[in-house]
Amino acid sequence: MNKILLGTLLFSPLLAAAATPSFECAKAKGAAETLICKDAGLAALDNELSALYPKAIAGFSPEQQKSERAIQRGWIKGRNDCWKAGDLRQCVEESYQLRITELQIKGGQLRVPTPIDYQCGKSLTLSTYFYNEAKRPAAMINLSEGNDQQQVLAYETPSASGARYEGQNLTLWTKGSDAMLERYGQPTLNCSEIPGN
């Protein structure tokens, strides 16, 4: 019994240190930060993001770094607004996963995969980079329609069949060499992989 107690006392500082986020828990504000201080998994995500952020933006221009700092402040505000969600822990965890994935891709922290090109309808093409090694699998989707070009980062979400990626005003389903693209306010398009990729 004494050995168990002694072992617990010896290792409890290590367990506490492992659950310490990058910010001071004594100054935690709101339900989200309080939860991060109590949850070892969320604290680990916070530390992962804290270590990744400076590496990811190191190669950015001063203007890009300034913009990214503003995005980070907005992200922190959004994470802290998770108190409004039905499941606080799930919201905070997902918020970290998405931000880490975004920084891994934007900051060149992952190997750039070979793109897969799709033809959607008559005039729209997609050049899609599937980042399966990211914190959360994601797709960087480059849409080209005539002279219009758009880039959207979409995150993999649960799907009954194939893979489903959701980004801002866009959903892409893929299965084999086929895909389906939904965009807000636009008709759904069936897509086929362009041979030769």
PDB file of C-alpha atoms in Angstrom:
ATOM      1  CA  MET A   1       0.000   0.000   0.000  1.00  0.00           C
ATOM      2  CA  ASN A   2       2.803   2.414   0.910  1.00  0.00           C
ATOM      3  CA  LYS A   3       4.544   1.695  -2.411  1.00  0.00           C
ATOM      4  CA  ILE A   4       1.385   2.612  -4.326  1.00  0.00           C
ATOM      5  CA  LEU A   5       0.990   5.819  -2.344  1.00  0.00           C
ATOM      6  CA  LEU A   6       4.671   6.678  -2.811  1.00  0.00           C
ATOM      7  CA  GLY A   7       4.435   5.991  -6.574  1.00  0.00           C
ATOM      8  CA  THR A   8       1.336   8.155  -6.848  1.00  0.00           C
ATOM      9  CA  LEU A   9       3.036  11.002  -4.991  1.00  0.00           C
ATOM     10  CA  LEU A  10       6.183  10.742  -7.117  1.00  0.00           C
ATOM     11  CA  PHE A  11       4.338  10.772 -10.455  1.00  0.00           C
ATOM     12  CA  SER A  12       1.541  13.230  -9.691  1.00  0.00           C
ATOM     13  CA  PRO A  13       3.707  16.284 -10.547  1.00  0.00           C
ATOM     14  CA  LEU A  14       4.416  14.689 -13.938  1.00  0.00           C
ATOM     15  CA  LEU A  15       0.715  14.081 -14.536  1.00  0.00           C
ATOM     16  CA  ALA A  16      -0.106  17.645 -13.540  1.00  0.00           C
ATOM     17  CA  ALA A  17       2.617  19.019 -15.827  1.00  0.00           C
ATOM     18  CA  ALA A  18       1.312  16.932 -18.723  1.00  0.00           C
ATOM     19  CA  ALA A  19      -2.123  18.518 -18.296  1.00  0.00           C
ATOM     20  CA  THR A  20      -0.871  22.111 -18.186  1.00  0.00           C
ATOM     21  CA  PRO A  21      -1.839  24.185 -21.241  1.00  0.00           C
ATOM     22  CA  SER A  22       0.307  26.955 -22.734  1.00  0.00           C
ATOM     23  CA  PHE A  23      -1.559  29.677 -20.823  1.00  0.00           C
ATOM     24  CA  GLU A  24      -1.730  30.299 -17.061  1.00  0.00           C
ATOM     25  CA  CYS A  25      -4.684  28.429 -15.609  1.00  0.00           C
ATOM     26  CA  ALA A  26      -4.863  30.913 -12.722  1.00  0.00           C
ATOM     27  CA  LYS A  27      -5.863  33.505 -15.340  1.00  0.00           C
ATOM     28  CA  ALA A  28      -8.274  31.244 -17.261  1.00  0.00           C
ATOM     29  CA  LYS A  29     -11.338  33.116 -18.478  1.00  0.00           C
ATOM     30  CA  GLY A  30     -14.622  31.427 -19.225  1.00  0.00           C
ATOM     31  CA  ALA A  31     -15.826  27.849 -19.450  1.00  0.00           C
ATOM     32  CA  ALA A  32     -13.619  26.823 -22.408  1.00  0.00           C
ATOM     33  CA  GLU A  33     -10.299  27.870 -20.838  1.00  0.00           C
ATOM     34  CA  THR A  34     -11.329  26.391 -17.472  1.00  0.00           C
ATOM     35  CA  LEU A  35     -12.110  23.083 -19.179  1.00  0.00           C
ATOM     36  CA  ILE A  36      -8.768  23.102 -21.040  1.00  0.00           C
ATOM     37  CA  CYS A  37      -6.998  23.479 -17.679  1.00  0.00           C
ATOM     38  CA  LYS A  38      -8.841  20.433 -16.292  1.00  0.00           C
ATOM     39  CA  ASP A  39      -8.646  18.181 -19.379  1.00  0.00           C
ATOM     40  CA  ALA A  40      -5.277  16.606 -20.244  1.00  0.00           C
ATOM     41  CA  GLY A  41      -6.312  15.899 -23.851  1.00  0.00           C
ATOM     42  CA  LEU A  42      -7.363  19.495 -24.493  1.00  0.00           C
ATOM     43  CA  ALA A  43      -4.261  20.814 -22.718  1.00  0.00           C
ATOM     44  CA  ALA A  44      -2.136  18.639 -25.026  1.00  0.00           C
ATOM     45  CA  LEU A  45      -3.917  20.106 -28.076  1.00  0.00           C
ATOM     46  CA  ASP A  46      -3.315  23.607 -26.712  1.00  0.00           C
ATOM     47  CA  ASN A  47       0.404  22.858 -26.327  1.00  0.00           C
ATOM     48  CA  GLU A  48       0.545  21.341 -29.819  1.00  0.00           C
ATOM     49  CA  LEU A  49      -0.991  24.483 -31.304  1.00  0.00           C
ATOM     50  CA  SER A  50       1.241  26.733 -29.209  1.00  0.00           C
ATOM     51  CA  ALA A  51       4.360  24.947 -30.521  1.00  0.00           C
ATOM     52  CA  LEU A  52       3.111  24.819 -34.131  1.00  0.00           C
ATOM     53  CA  TYR A  53       1.958  28.442 -34.497  1.00  0.00           C
ATOM     54  CA  PRO A  54       5.391  30.181 -34.535  1.00  0.00           C
ATOM     55  CA  LYS A  55       6.851  27.504 -36.844  1.00  0.00           C
ATOM     56  CA  ALA A  56       3.910  27.754 -39.244  1.00  0.00           C
ATOM     57  CA  ILE A  57       4.091  31.541 -39.637  1.00  0.00           C
ATOM     58  CA  ALA A  58       7.913  31.866 -39.568  1.00  0.00           C
ATOM     59  CA  GLY A  59       8.187  31.931 -43.372  1.00  0.00           C
ATOM     60  CA  PHE A  60       5.308  34.371 -43.865  1.00  0.00           C
ATOM     61  CA  SER A  61       5.879  37.973 -44.949  1.00  0.00           C
ATOM     62  CA  PRO A  62       5.383  40.659 -42.246  1.00  0.00           C
ATOM     63  CA  GLU A  63       1.960  41.464 -43.730  1.00  0.00           C
ATOM     64  CA  GLN A  64       0.947  37.795 -43.714  1.00  0.00           C
ATOM     65  CA  GLN A  65       2.155  37.423 -40.122  1.00  0.00           C
ATOM     66  CA  LYS A  66       0.098  40.437 -39.070  1.00  0.00           C
ATOM     67  CA  SER A  67      -2.954  38.953 -40.778  1.00  0.00           C
ATOM     68  CA  GLU A  68      -2.318  35.549 -39.196  1.00  0.00           C
ATOM     69  CA  ARG A  69      -2.050  37.111 -35.722  1.00  0.00           C
ATOM     70  CA  ALA A  70      -5.480  38.681 -36.258  1.00  0.00           C
ATOM     71  CA  ILE A  71      -6.831  35.305 -37.412  1.00  0.00           C
ATOM     72  CA  GLN A  72      -5.341  33.683 -34.284  1.00  0.00           C
ATOM     73  CA  ARG A  73      -7.012  36.254 -32.016  1.00  0.00           C
ATOM     74  CA  GLY A  74     -10.308  35.593 -33.790  1.00  0.00           C
ATOM     75  CA  TRP A  75      -9.767  31.850 -33.439  1.00  0.00           C
ATOM     76  CA  ILE A  76      -9.201  32.201 -29.656  1.00  0.00           C
ATOM     77  CA  LYS A  77     -12.425  34.201 -29.379  1.00  0.00           C
ATOM     78  CA  GLY A  78     -14.260  31.514 -31.367  1.00  0.00           C
ATOM     79  CA  ARG A  79     -12.796  28.735 -29.201  1.00  0.00           C
ATOM     80  CA  ASN A  80     -13.866  30.591 -26.076  1.00  0.00           C
ATOM     81  CA  ASP A  81     -17.385  30.948 -27.511  1.00  0.00           C
ATOM     82  CA  CYS A  82     -17.705  27.151 -27.348  1.00  0.00           C
ATOM     83  CA  TRP A  83     -19.532  27.665 -24.037  1.00  0.00           C
ATOM     84  CA  LYS A  84     -22.585  28.276 -26.252  1.00  0.00           C
ATOM     85  CA  ALA A  85     -22.298  24.805 -27.856  1.00  0.00           C
ATOM     86  CA  GLY A  86     -24.292  21.804 -26.694  1.00  0.00           C
ATOM     87  CA  ASP A  87     -21.088  19.820 -26.033  1.00  0.00           C
ATOM     88  CA  LEU A  88     -18.370  22.154 -24.759  1.00  0.00           C
ATOM     89  CA  ARG A  89     -15.546  19.601 -24.875  1.00  0.00           C
ATOM     90  CA  GLN A  90     -16.351  18.447 -28.406  1.00  0.00           C
ATOM     91  CA  CYS A  91     -16.523  22.042 -29.641  1.00  0.00           C
ATOM     92  CA  VAL A  92     -13.163  22.964 -28.064  1.00  0.00           C
ATOM     93  CA  GLU A  93     -11.482  19.787 -29.343  1.00  0.00           C
ATOM     94  CA  GLU A  94     -12.791  20.316 -32.882  1.00  0.00           C
ATOM     95  CA  SER A  95     -11.750  23.961 -32.789  1.00  0.00           C
ATOM     96  CA  TYR A  96      -8.165  22.940 -31.970  1.00  0.00           C
ATOM     97  CA  GLN A  97      -8.101  20.171 -34.585  1.00  0.00           C
ATOM     98  CA  LEU A  98      -9.285  22.497 -37.354  1.00  0.00           C
ATOM     99  CA  ARG A  99      -6.876  25.302 -36.433  1.00  0.00           C
ATOM    100  CA  ILE A 100      -3.904  22.925 -36.160  1.00  0.00           C
ATOM    101  CA  THR A 101      -4.790  21.436 -39.556  1.00  0.00           C
ATOM    102  CA  GLU A 102      -5.106  24.895 -41.109  1.00  0.00           C
ATOM    103  CA  LEU A 103      -1.679  25.932 -39.790  1.00  0.00           C
ATOM    104  CA  GLN A 104      -0.071  22.633 -40.827  1.00  0.00           C
ATOM    105  CA  ILE A 105      -1.220  23.256 -44.403  1.00  0.00           C
ATOM    106  CA  LYS A 106      -0.768  27.051 -44.615  1.00  0.00           C
ATOM    107  CA  GLY A 107       2.620  26.915 -42.927  1.00  0.00           C
ATOM    108  CA  GLY A 108       3.992  24.138 -45.120  1.00  0.00           C
ATOM    109  CA  GLN A 109       4.376  21.750 -42.197  1.00  0.00           C
ATOM    110  CA  LEU A 110       3.111  18.802 -44.272  1.00  0.00           C
ATOM    111  CA  ARG A 111       4.313  17.237 -47.501  1.00  0.00           C
ATOM    112  CA  VAL A 112       2.198  18.605 -50.347  1.00  0.00           C
ATOM    113  CA  PRO A 113       0.291  15.674 -51.863  1.00  0.00           C
ATOM    114  CA  THR A 114      -0.109  15.094 -55.589  1.00  0.00           C
ATOM    115  CA  PRO A 115      -3.315  16.838 -56.693  1.00  0.00           C
ATOM    116  CA  ILE A 116      -6.287  14.975 -58.082  1.00  0.00           C
ATOM    117  CA  ASP A 117      -8.072  16.876 -60.842  1.00  0.00           C
ATOM    118  CA  TYR A 118     -11.801  16.595 -61.490  1.00  0.00           C
ATOM    119  CA  GLN A 119     -14.044  17.830 -64.280  1.00  0.00           C
ATOM    120  CA  CYS A 120     -17.390  18.982 -62.877  1.00  0.00           C
ATOM    121  CA  GLY A 121     -20.032  19.677 -65.458  1.00  0.00           C
ATOM    122  CA  LYS A 122     -18.866  21.391 -68.638  1.00  0.00           C
ATOM    123  CA  SER A 123     -16.862  24.341 -67.355  1.00  0.00           C
ATOM    124  CA  LEU A 124     -15.698  23.743 -63.772  1.00  0.00           C
ATOM    125  CA  THR A 125     -12.473  21.962 -62.832  1.00  0.00           C
ATOM    126  CA  LEU A 126     -11.159  21.089 -59.399  1.00  0.00           C
ATOM    127  CA  SER A 127      -7.532  20.575 -58.507  1.00  0.00           C
ATOM    128  CA  THR A 128      -7.729  18.938 -55.092  1.00  0.00           C
ATOM    129  CA  TYR A 129      -4.938  18.228 -52.623  1.00  0.00           C
ATOM    130  CA  PHE A 130      -5.939  15.629 -50.028  1.00  0.00           C
ATOM    131  CA  TYR A 131      -3.984  16.103 -46.783  1.00  0.00           C
ATOM    132  CA  ASN A 132      -4.634  12.783 -45.074  1.00  0.00           C
ATOM    133  CA  GLU A 133      -1.748  13.182 -42.586  1.00  0.00           C
ATOM    134  CA  ALA A 134      -3.058  16.458 -41.165  1.00  0.00           C
ATOM    135  CA  LYS A 135      -4.358  16.616 -37.598  1.00  0.00           C
ATOM    136  CA  ARG A 136      -7.784  16.295 -39.177  1.00  0.00           C
ATOM    137  CA  PRO A 137      -7.867  15.025 -42.775  1.00  0.00           C
ATOM    138  CA  ALA A 138      -8.588  17.912 -45.138  1.00  0.00           C
ATOM    139  CA  ALA A 139      -8.700  18.870 -48.794  1.00  0.00           C
ATOM    140  CA  MET A 140      -7.387  22.080 -50.344  1.00  0.00           C
ATOM    141  CA  ILE A 141      -9.780  22.554 -53.248  1.00  0.00           C
ATOM    142  CA  ASN A 142      -8.851  24.873 -56.119  1.00  0.00           C
ATOM    143  CA  LEU A 143     -11.890  25.652 -58.265  1.00  0.00           C
ATOM    144  CA  SER A 144     -11.524  27.055 -61.788  1.00  0.00           C
ATOM    145  CA  GLU A 145     -14.515  28.161 -63.822  1.00  0.00           C
ATOM    146  CA  GLY A 146     -13.590  30.318 -66.799  1.00  0.00           C
ATOM    147  CA  ASN A 147     -11.617  33.255 -65.380  1.00  0.00           C
ATOM    148  CA  ASP A 148     -12.962  32.700 -61.861  1.00  0.00           C
ATOM    149  CA  GLN A 149     -10.647  30.940 -59.429  1.00  0.00           C
ATOM    150  CA  GLN A 150     -11.304  30.107 -55.806  1.00  0.00           C
ATOM    151  CA  GLN A 151      -9.438  28.168 -53.132  1.00  0.00           C
ATOM    152  CA  VAL A 152     -11.287  26.504 -50.249  1.00  0.00           C
ATOM    153  CA  LEU A 153      -9.938  24.458 -47.350  1.00  0.00           C
ATOM    154  CA  ALA A 154     -12.453  21.724 -46.552  1.00  0.00           C
ATOM    155  CA  TYR A 155     -12.315  19.322 -43.613  1.00  0.00           C
ATOM    156  CA  GLU A 156     -13.277  15.660 -43.720  1.00  0.00           C
ATOM    157  CA  THR A 157     -16.545  14.953 -41.918  1.00  0.00           C
ATOM    158  CA  PRO A 158     -18.272  11.643 -41.174  1.00  0.00           C
ATOM    159  CA  SER A 159     -19.846  10.006 -44.220  1.00  0.00           C
ATOM    160  CA  ALA A 160     -21.768   6.762 -44.681  1.00  0.00           C
ATOM    161  CA  SER A 161     -19.945   6.052 -47.942  1.00  0.00           C
ATOM    162  CA  GLY A 162     -16.844   7.554 -49.556  1.00  0.00           C
ATOM    163  CA  ALA A 163     -15.301  10.723 -48.124  1.00  0.00           C
ATOM    164  CA  ARG A 164     -17.058  14.008 -47.439  1.00  0.00           C
ATOM    165  CA  TYR A 165     -15.275  17.360 -47.093  1.00  0.00           C
ATOM    166  CA  GLU A 166     -16.950  20.536 -45.858  1.00  0.00           C
ATOM    167  CA  GLY A 167     -15.579  24.042 -46.328  1.00  0.00           C
ATOM    168  CA  GLN A 168     -17.014  27.538 -46.478  1.00  0.00           C
ATOM    169  CA  ASN A 169     -20.149  27.362 -48.670  1.00  0.00           C
ATOM    170  CA  LEU A 170     -18.934  24.100 -50.233  1.00  0.00           C
ATOM    171  CA  THR A 171     -19.262  20.329 -49.773  1.00  0.00           C
ATOM    172  CA  LEU A 172     -17.285  17.775 -51.782  1.00  0.00           C
ATOM    173  CA  TRP A 173     -18.081  14.048 -51.732  1.00  0.00           C
ATOM    174  CA  THR A 174     -15.572  11.636 -53.259  1.00  0.00           C
ATOM    175  CA  LYS A 175     -15.891   7.926 -53.950  1.00  0.00           C
ATOM    176  CA  GLY A 176     -13.382   6.193 -56.178  1.00  0.00           C
ATOM    177  CA  SER A 177     -12.817   8.348 -59.264  1.00  0.00           C
ATOM    178  CA  ASP A 178     -16.156  10.149 -58.916  1.00  0.00           C
ATOM    179  CA  ALA A 179     -17.072  13.198 -56.893  1.00  0.00           C
ATOM    180  CA  MET A 180     -20.041  15.452 -56.265  1.00  0.00           C
ATOM    181  CA  LEU A 181     -19.726  19.174 -55.575  1.00  0.00           C
ATOM    182  CA  GLU A 182     -22.298  21.288 -53.762  1.00  0.00           C
ATOM    183  CA  ARG A 183     -21.846  25.053 -53.506  1.00  0.00           C
ATOM    184  CA  TYR A 184     -24.130  27.492 -51.767  1.00  0.00           C
ATOM    185  CA  GLY A 185     -26.632  28.945 -54.230  1.00  0.00           C
ATOM    186  CA  GLN A 186     -25.359  26.776 -57.109  1.00  0.00           C
ATOM    187  CA  PRO A 187     -26.640  23.551 -58.663  1.00  0.00           C
ATOM    188  CA  THR A 188     -25.034  20.293 -57.522  1.00  0.00           C
ATOM    189  CA  LEU A 189     -22.395  19.068 -59.978  1.00  0.00           C
ATOM    190  CA  ASN A 190     -21.255  15.515 -60.661  1.00  0.00           C
ATOM    191  CA  CYS A 191     -17.509  15.299 -61.191  1.00  0.00           C
ATOM    192  CA  SER A 192     -15.165  12.745 -62.725  1.00  0.00           C
ATOM    193  CA  GLU A 193     -11.449  12.393 -62.164  1.00  0.00           C
ATOM    194  CA  ILE A 194      -9.486  13.638 -65.167  1.00  0.00           C
ATOM    195  CA  PRO A 195      -7.378  10.734 -66.525  1.00  0.00           C
ATOM    196  CA  GLY A 196      -3.622  11.080 -66.360  1.00  0.00           C
ATOM    197  CA  ASN A 197      -3.296  12.051 -62.708  1.00  0.00           C
TER     198      ASN A 197
END
